[in-house]
Amino acid sequence: TLESIYGHYPPESANTLMNLLGSHDTERILTALGDKEVEKLPYEKRAGYKMSKKSHDLAMMRLRLAVCIQMTLPGVPVIYYGDEAGMEGHKDPFCRLPFPWGAEDQALTDFYRRVSWARKEESIFCEGSFLLVYVDADILCYERRYQGQKVVIMVNRSKDTYEIQTEFLSRDAFTGEMGKHFLMEGESFIWLRMPEQAGYTAFVKIDGEFDPE
């Protein structure tokens, strides 16, 4: 588990570990998250293989959630070239194709840019301690704490929308939104910065209008 891994490393080591989603030794992360059909193909047909739209959309959703986790766990996020551009590819050598200059997935690139900038702006992600709060098949929640502040990271793999209430005024470290009530849409995430002693609750939104006060 994450707690076990970080329990075996002093903070100085944990905060300098390389957080990788892909590398030249693995299939492209987008391919790994979206499609296993390529594994059934003979070697000579794998080079030009592309996922179906359904598989690609699923992989994109999963990739955004995975990048959220990569950027907020202890350690140093490392992006394998082209992952931010939406490159596909099975294992070596198909994971080492040239960068797709002029054909990048701009929406994904912009997401990587935004999430990287948000991480850079929060010193908690560089030096903060780690606390696992909750995990089940669809929800992951953990905290990073540092110098009286914390960022609560929630990742929602389900299609349900969650309403989150905080005890004190909080800020979404990704969007900049301020408040005490927040919505986390299905298949998305939220990073809430608040005082370390602040409490919060999260529950599935049923019906009715959401009032952010």
PDB file of C-alpha atoms in Angstrom:
ATOM      1  CA  THR A   1       0.000   0.000   0.000  1.00  0.00           C
ATOM      2  CA  LEU A   2       0.992   3.642  -0.265  1.00  0.00           C
ATOM      3  CA  GLU A   3       1.293   3.933   3.514  1.00  0.00           C
ATOM      4  CA  SER A   4       3.590   0.917   3.615  1.00  0.00           C
ATOM      5  CA  ILE A   5       5.793   2.263   0.812  1.00  0.00           C
ATOM      6  CA  TYR A   6       6.195   5.700   2.373  1.00  0.00           C
ATOM      7  CA  GLY A   7       6.645   4.136   5.804  1.00  0.00           C
ATOM      8  CA  HIS A   8       9.832   2.456   4.555  1.00  0.00           C
ATOM      9  CA  TYR A   9      11.375   5.683   3.262  1.00  0.00           C
ATOM     10  CA  PRO A  10      12.412   8.773   5.221  1.00  0.00           C
ATOM     11  CA  PRO A  11      10.647  11.928   3.953  1.00  0.00           C
ATOM     12  CA  GLU A  12      13.858  13.186   2.361  1.00  0.00           C
ATOM     13  CA  SER A  13      13.927  10.082   0.148  1.00  0.00           C
ATOM     14  CA  ALA A  14      10.182   9.778  -0.500  1.00  0.00           C
ATOM     15  CA  ASN A  15       9.988  13.378  -1.687  1.00  0.00           C
ATOM     16  CA  THR A  16      12.690  12.792  -4.309  1.00  0.00           C
ATOM     17  CA  LEU A  17      11.413   9.503  -5.755  1.00  0.00           C
ATOM     18  CA  MET A  18      10.578   9.517  -9.464  1.00  0.00           C
ATOM     19  CA  ASN A  19       6.830   9.229 -10.041  1.00  0.00           C
ATOM     20  CA  LEU A  20       6.459   7.585 -13.449  1.00  0.00           C
ATOM     21  CA  LEU A  21       3.383   6.601 -15.414  1.00  0.00           C
ATOM     22  CA  GLY A  22       5.310   5.479 -18.478  1.00  0.00           C
ATOM     23  CA  SER A  23       8.827   5.077 -19.799  1.00  0.00           C
ATOM     24  CA  HIS A  24      10.757   3.693 -22.765  1.00  0.00           C
ATOM     25  CA  ASP A  25      10.528   0.247 -21.124  1.00  0.00           C
ATOM     26  CA  THR A  26       6.716   0.089 -21.019  1.00  0.00           C
ATOM     27  CA  GLU A  27       3.799   0.541 -23.369  1.00  0.00           C
ATOM     28  CA  ARG A  28       2.500   4.089 -23.630  1.00  0.00           C
ATOM     29  CA  ILE A  29       0.377   4.931 -20.609  1.00  0.00           C
ATOM     30  CA  LEU A  30      -2.580   5.873 -22.834  1.00  0.00           C
ATOM     31  CA  THR A  31      -2.446   2.454 -24.485  1.00  0.00           C
ATOM     32  CA  ALA A  32      -2.058   0.678 -21.150  1.00  0.00           C
ATOM     33  CA  LEU A  33      -5.123   2.427 -19.724  1.00  0.00           C
ATOM     34  CA  GLY A  34      -7.417   1.993 -22.693  1.00  0.00           C
ATOM     35  CA  ASP A  35      -6.824  -1.052 -24.848  1.00  0.00           C
ATOM     36  CA  LYS A  36      -5.646  -4.633 -24.588  1.00  0.00           C
ATOM     37  CA  GLU A  37      -6.606  -5.579 -28.146  1.00  0.00           C
ATOM     38  CA  VAL A  38      -3.161  -4.627 -29.406  1.00  0.00           C
ATOM     39  CA  GLU A  39      -1.683  -7.501 -27.427  1.00  0.00           C
ATOM     40  CA  LYS A  40      -3.590  -9.924 -29.657  1.00  0.00           C
ATOM     41  CA  LEU A  41      -2.078  -8.545 -32.855  1.00  0.00           C
ATOM     42  CA  PRO A  42       0.995 -10.025 -34.533  1.00  0.00           C
ATOM     43  CA  TYR A  43       4.138  -7.996 -34.074  1.00  0.00           C
ATOM     44  CA  GLU A  44       4.176  -6.559 -37.615  1.00  0.00           C
ATOM     45  CA  LYS A  45       0.684  -5.026 -37.190  1.00  0.00           C
ATOM     46  CA  ARG A  46       1.291  -3.230 -33.892  1.00  0.00           C
ATOM     47  CA  ALA A  47       3.217  -0.260 -35.274  1.00  0.00           C
ATOM     48  CA  GLY A  48       0.268   1.582 -36.790  1.00  0.00           C
ATOM     49  CA  TYR A  49      -2.425   0.326 -34.445  1.00  0.00           C
ATOM     50  CA  LYS A  50      -4.768   2.939 -32.933  1.00  0.00           C
ATOM     51  CA  MET A  51      -7.420   2.465 -30.282  1.00  0.00           C
ATOM     52  CA  SER A  52     -11.115   2.720 -31.060  1.00  0.00           C
ATOM     53  CA  LYS A  53     -12.816   5.971 -30.051  1.00  0.00           C
ATOM     54  CA  LYS A  54     -14.533   4.215 -27.137  1.00  0.00           C
ATOM     55  CA  SER A  55     -11.254   2.845 -25.824  1.00  0.00           C
ATOM     56  CA  HIS A  56      -9.500   6.164 -26.423  1.00  0.00           C
ATOM     57  CA  ASP A  57     -12.130   8.120 -24.476  1.00  0.00           C
ATOM     58  CA  LEU A  58     -11.881   5.667 -21.580  1.00  0.00           C
ATOM     59  CA  ALA A  59      -8.091   5.918 -21.606  1.00  0.00           C
ATOM     60  CA  MET A  60      -8.220   9.724 -21.595  1.00  0.00           C
ATOM     61  CA  MET A  61     -10.486   9.782 -18.559  1.00  0.00           C
ATOM     62  CA  ARG A  62      -8.269   7.340 -16.700  1.00  0.00           C
ATOM     63  CA  LEU A  63      -5.124   9.213 -17.706  1.00  0.00           C
ATOM     64  CA  ARG A  64      -6.363  12.500 -16.245  1.00  0.00           C
ATOM     65  CA  LEU A  65      -7.108  10.788 -12.939  1.00  0.00           C
ATOM     66  CA  ALA A  66      -3.742   9.027 -12.979  1.00  0.00           C
ATOM     67  CA  VAL A  67      -1.913  12.299 -13.662  1.00  0.00           C
ATOM     68  CA  CYS A  68      -3.745  13.908 -10.751  1.00  0.00           C
ATOM     69  CA  ILE A  69      -2.384  11.183  -8.481  1.00  0.00           C
ATOM     70  CA  GLN A  70       1.081  11.364 -10.042  1.00  0.00           C
ATOM     71  CA  MET A  71       1.270  15.109  -9.408  1.00  0.00           C
ATOM     72  CA  THR A  72       0.122  14.996  -5.788  1.00  0.00           C
ATOM     73  CA  LEU A  73       1.852  11.964  -4.271  1.00  0.00           C
ATOM     74  CA  PRO A  74       5.231  12.406  -2.546  1.00  0.00           C
ATOM     75  CA  GLY A  75       7.997  12.405  -5.118  1.00  0.00           C
ATOM     76  CA  VAL A  76       8.934  14.132  -8.350  1.00  0.00           C
ATOM     77  CA  PRO A  77       6.537  13.694 -11.300  1.00  0.00           C
ATOM     78  CA  VAL A  78       8.369  12.591 -14.443  1.00  0.00           C
ATOM     79  CA  ILE A  79       6.585  12.810 -17.807  1.00  0.00           C
ATOM     80  CA  TYR A  80       7.792  10.532 -20.582  1.00  0.00           C
ATOM     81  CA  TYR A  81       7.978  12.576 -23.764  1.00  0.00           C
ATOM     82  CA  GLY A  82       4.812  12.390 -25.821  1.00  0.00           C
ATOM     83  CA  ASP A  83       2.510  11.196 -23.044  1.00  0.00           C
ATOM     84  CA  GLU A  84       1.347  14.794 -22.654  1.00  0.00           C
ATOM     85  CA  ALA A  85       0.641  14.865 -26.405  1.00  0.00           C
ATOM     86  CA  GLY A  86      -1.543  11.746 -26.401  1.00  0.00           C
ATOM     87  CA  MET A  87       0.890   9.327 -28.024  1.00  0.00           C
ATOM     88  CA  GLU A  88      -0.154   5.685 -28.236  1.00  0.00           C
ATOM     89  CA  GLY A  89       2.080   2.665 -28.592  1.00  0.00           C
ATOM     90  CA  HIS A  90       2.627  -0.880 -27.401  1.00  0.00           C
ATOM     91  CA  LYS A  91       5.841  -2.086 -25.801  1.00  0.00           C
ATOM     92  CA  ASP A  92       9.320  -1.381 -27.163  1.00  0.00           C
ATOM     93  CA  PRO A  93       9.919  -0.334 -29.884  1.00  0.00           C
ATOM     94  CA  PHE A  94       6.405   1.033 -30.465  1.00  0.00           C
ATOM     95  CA  CYS A  95       6.598   3.195 -27.339  1.00  0.00           C
ATOM     96  CA  ARG A  96       9.620   5.075 -28.756  1.00  0.00           C
ATOM     97  CA  LEU A  97       8.141   6.644 -31.870  1.00  0.00           C
ATOM     98  CA  PRO A  98       9.038  10.252 -32.807  1.00  0.00           C
ATOM     99  CA  PHE A  99       7.218  13.093 -31.084  1.00  0.00           C
ATOM    100  CA  PRO A 100       4.101  14.067 -33.112  1.00  0.00           C
ATOM    101  CA  TRP A 101       5.059  17.664 -33.839  1.00  0.00           C
ATOM    102  CA  GLY A 102       2.025  19.546 -35.140  1.00  0.00           C
ATOM    103  CA  ALA A 103      -0.351  16.707 -34.303  1.00  0.00           C
ATOM    104  CA  GLU A 104      -0.365  16.895 -30.513  1.00  0.00           C
ATOM    105  CA  ASP A 105      -3.586  16.454 -28.552  1.00  0.00           C
ATOM    106  CA  GLN A 106      -3.826  20.103 -27.528  1.00  0.00           C
ATOM    107  CA  ALA A 107      -6.518  19.578 -24.903  1.00  0.00           C
ATOM    108  CA  LEU A 108      -4.403  16.946 -23.152  1.00  0.00           C
ATOM    109  CA  THR A 109      -1.268  19.090 -23.437  1.00  0.00           C
ATOM    110  CA  ASP A 110      -3.142  22.012 -21.889  1.00  0.00           C
ATOM    111  CA  PHE A 111      -4.312  19.756 -19.058  1.00  0.00           C
ATOM    112  CA  TYR A 112      -0.748  18.642 -18.342  1.00  0.00           C
ATOM    113  CA  ARG A 113       0.344  22.275 -18.365  1.00  0.00           C
ATOM    114  CA  ARG A 114      -2.379  23.333 -15.929  1.00  0.00           C
ATOM    115  CA  VAL A 115      -1.910  20.450 -13.530  1.00  0.00           C
ATOM    116  CA  SER A 116       1.884  20.867 -13.543  1.00  0.00           C
ATOM    117  CA  TRP A 117       1.552  24.572 -12.816  1.00  0.00           C
ATOM    118  CA  ALA A 118      -0.913  23.916  -9.960  1.00  0.00           C
ATOM    119  CA  ARG A 119       1.510  21.443  -8.409  1.00  0.00           C
ATOM    120  CA  LYS A 120       4.401  23.894  -8.728  1.00  0.00           C
ATOM    121  CA  GLU A 121       2.392  26.564  -6.887  1.00  0.00           C
ATOM    122  CA  GLU A 122       1.821  24.334  -3.835  1.00  0.00           C
ATOM    123  CA  SER A 123       4.891  23.782  -1.665  1.00  0.00           C
ATOM    124  CA  ILE A 124       2.905  21.139   0.219  1.00  0.00           C
ATOM    125  CA  PHE A 125       3.372  18.770  -2.724  1.00  0.00           C
ATOM    126  CA  CYS A 126       7.142  19.110  -2.497  1.00  0.00           C
ATOM    127  CA  GLU A 127       7.613  18.705   1.256  1.00  0.00           C
ATOM    128  CA  GLY A 128       4.325  17.725   2.857  1.00  0.00           C
ATOM    129  CA  SER A 129       3.609  14.517   4.743  1.00  0.00           C
ATOM    130  CA  PHE A 130       1.210  11.908   3.372  1.00  0.00           C
ATOM    131  CA  LEU A 131      -1.952  10.577   5.002  1.00  0.00           C
ATOM    132  CA  LEU A 132      -4.293   8.075   3.353  1.00  0.00           C
ATOM    133  CA  VAL A 133      -7.856   8.947   4.396  1.00  0.00           C
ATOM    134  CA  TYR A 134     -10.179   6.683   2.420  1.00  0.00           C
ATOM    135  CA  VAL A 135     -10.169   4.299  -0.512  1.00  0.00           C
ATOM    136  CA  ASP A 136     -12.706   2.020  -2.166  1.00  0.00           C
ATOM    137  CA  ALA A 137     -13.386   0.790  -5.709  1.00  0.00           C
ATOM    138  CA  ASP A 138     -14.298   4.275  -6.964  1.00  0.00           C
ATOM    139  CA  ILE A 139     -13.013   6.876  -4.497  1.00  0.00           C
ATOM    140  CA  LEU A 140      -9.494   7.677  -3.355  1.00  0.00           C
ATOM    141  CA  CYS A 141      -8.878  10.370  -0.740  1.00  0.00           C
ATOM    142  CA  TYR A 142      -5.579  11.377   0.828  1.00  0.00           C
ATOM    143  CA  GLU A 143      -3.966  14.440   2.364  1.00  0.00           C
ATOM    144  CA  ARG A 144      -0.642  16.210   2.062  1.00  0.00           C
ATOM    145  CA  ARG A 145       0.195  18.269   5.177  1.00  0.00           C
ATOM    146  CA  TYR A 146       2.820  20.934   5.782  1.00  0.00           C
ATOM    147  CA  GLN A 147       3.277  23.821   8.233  1.00  0.00           C
ATOM    148  CA  GLY A 148      -0.296  23.980   9.505  1.00  0.00           C
ATOM    149  CA  GLN A 149      -1.941  23.592   6.094  1.00  0.00           C
ATOM    150  CA  LYS A 150      -3.145  20.610   4.100  1.00  0.00           C
ATOM    151  CA  VAL A 151      -4.349  19.774   0.626  1.00  0.00           C
ATOM    152  CA  VAL A 152      -7.075  17.146   0.450  1.00  0.00           C
ATOM    153  CA  ILE A 153      -6.915  15.191  -2.791  1.00  0.00           C
ATOM    154  CA  MET A 154     -10.037  13.313  -3.845  1.00  0.00           C
ATOM    155  CA  VAL A 155     -10.193  11.206  -6.999  1.00  0.00           C
ATOM    156  CA  ASN A 156     -13.586  10.025  -8.243  1.00  0.00           C
ATOM    157  CA  ARG A 157     -13.596   7.154 -10.726  1.00  0.00           C
ATOM    158  CA  SER A 158     -17.374   6.712 -10.611  1.00  0.00           C
ATOM    159  CA  LYS A 159     -19.980   8.591 -12.621  1.00  0.00           C
ATOM    160  CA  ASP A 160     -21.560   9.980  -9.441  1.00  0.00           C
ATOM    161  CA  THR A 161     -21.260  13.636  -8.483  1.00  0.00           C
ATOM    162  CA  TYR A 162     -20.063  14.297  -4.928  1.00  0.00           C
ATOM    163  CA  GLU A 163     -20.831  17.325  -2.811  1.00  0.00           C
ATOM    164  CA  ILE A 164     -18.005  18.321  -0.489  1.00  0.00           C
ATOM    165  CA  GLN A 165     -18.436  20.578   2.533  1.00  0.00           C
ATOM    166  CA  THR A 166     -15.489  22.046   4.433  1.00  0.00           C
ATOM    167  CA  GLU A 167     -15.438  23.467   7.956  1.00  0.00           C
ATOM    168  CA  PHE A 168     -13.447  26.540   6.962  1.00  0.00           C
ATOM    169  CA  LEU A 169     -13.050  28.571   3.800  1.00  0.00           C
ATOM    170  CA  SER A 170     -11.018  26.463   1.379  1.00  0.00           C
ATOM    171  CA  ARG A 171      -9.482  26.829  -2.055  1.00  0.00           C
ATOM    172  CA  ASP A 172      -9.423  24.370  -4.932  1.00  0.00           C
ATOM    173  CA  ALA A 173      -5.703  24.281  -5.675  1.00  0.00           C
ATOM    174  CA  PHE A 174      -6.374  23.224  -9.263  1.00  0.00           C
ATOM    175  CA  THR A 175      -9.137  25.631 -10.322  1.00  0.00           C
ATOM    176  CA  GLY A 176      -8.616  28.432  -7.779  1.00  0.00           C
ATOM    177  CA  GLU A 177     -12.270  28.273  -6.671  1.00  0.00           C
ATOM    178  CA  MET A 178     -12.869  29.474  -3.097  1.00  0.00           C
ATOM    179  CA  GLY A 179     -15.658  28.405  -0.760  1.00  0.00           C
ATOM    180  CA  LYS A 180     -16.935  25.925   1.800  1.00  0.00           C
ATOM    181  CA  HIS A 181     -19.083  23.877  -0.587  1.00  0.00           C
ATOM    182  CA  PHE A 182     -17.694  22.199  -3.702  1.00  0.00           C
ATOM    183  CA  LEU A 183     -18.852  19.775  -6.366  1.00  0.00           C
ATOM    184  CA  MET A 184     -16.695  16.932  -7.654  1.00  0.00           C
ATOM    185  CA  GLU A 185     -18.162  15.668 -10.912  1.00  0.00           C
ATOM    186  CA  GLY A 186     -18.052  12.044 -11.959  1.00  0.00           C
ATOM    187  CA  GLU A 187     -14.734  10.811 -13.352  1.00  0.00           C
ATOM    188  CA  SER A 188     -12.850  13.821 -12.017  1.00  0.00           C
ATOM    189  CA  PHE A 189     -10.800  15.016  -9.060  1.00  0.00           C
ATOM    190  CA  ILE A 190     -10.465  17.903  -6.640  1.00  0.00           C
ATOM    191  CA  TRP A 191      -7.592  19.370  -4.592  1.00  0.00           C
ATOM    192  CA  LEU A 192      -8.792  21.367  -1.580  1.00  0.00           C
ATOM    193  CA  ARG A 193      -6.356  23.506   0.406  1.00  0.00           C
ATOM    194  CA  MET A 194      -7.425  24.277   3.964  1.00  0.00           C
ATOM    195  CA  PRO A 195      -6.064  24.644   7.508  1.00  0.00           C
ATOM    196  CA  GLU A 196      -4.654  21.388   8.846  1.00  0.00           C
ATOM    197  CA  GLN A 197      -7.252  21.173  11.629  1.00  0.00           C
ATOM    198  CA  ALA A 198     -10.205  21.743   9.277  1.00  0.00           C
ATOM    199  CA  GLY A 199     -12.776  19.019   8.879  1.00  0.00           C
ATOM    200  CA  TYR A 200     -14.676  18.107   5.715  1.00  0.00           C
ATOM    201  CA  THR A 201     -17.339  15.722   4.460  1.00  0.00           C
ATOM    202  CA  ALA A 202     -18.128  14.259   1.050  1.00  0.00           C
ATOM    203  CA  PHE A 203     -21.327  12.561  -0.052  1.00  0.00           C
ATOM    204  CA  VAL A 204     -23.072  11.645  -3.264  1.00  0.00           C
ATOM    205  CA  LYS A 205     -25.262  14.455  -4.577  1.00  0.00           C
ATOM    206  CA  ILE A 206     -28.762  13.104  -5.107  1.00  0.00           C
ATOM    207  CA  ASP A 207     -31.172  15.663  -6.568  1.00  0.00           C
ATOM    208  CA  GLY A 208     -31.893  19.363  -6.359  1.00  0.00           C
ATOM    209  CA  GLU A 209     -29.893  22.466  -7.034  1.00  0.00           C
ATOM    210  CA  PHE A 210     -26.405  22.856  -5.620  1.00  0.00           C
ATOM    211  CA  ASP A 211     -26.004  26.025  -3.543  1.00  0.00           C
ATOM    212  CA  PRO A 212     -22.340  27.067  -3.144  1.00  0.00           C
ATOM    213  CA  GLU A 213     -23.375  29.946  -0.819  1.00  0.00           C
TER     214      GLU A 213
END
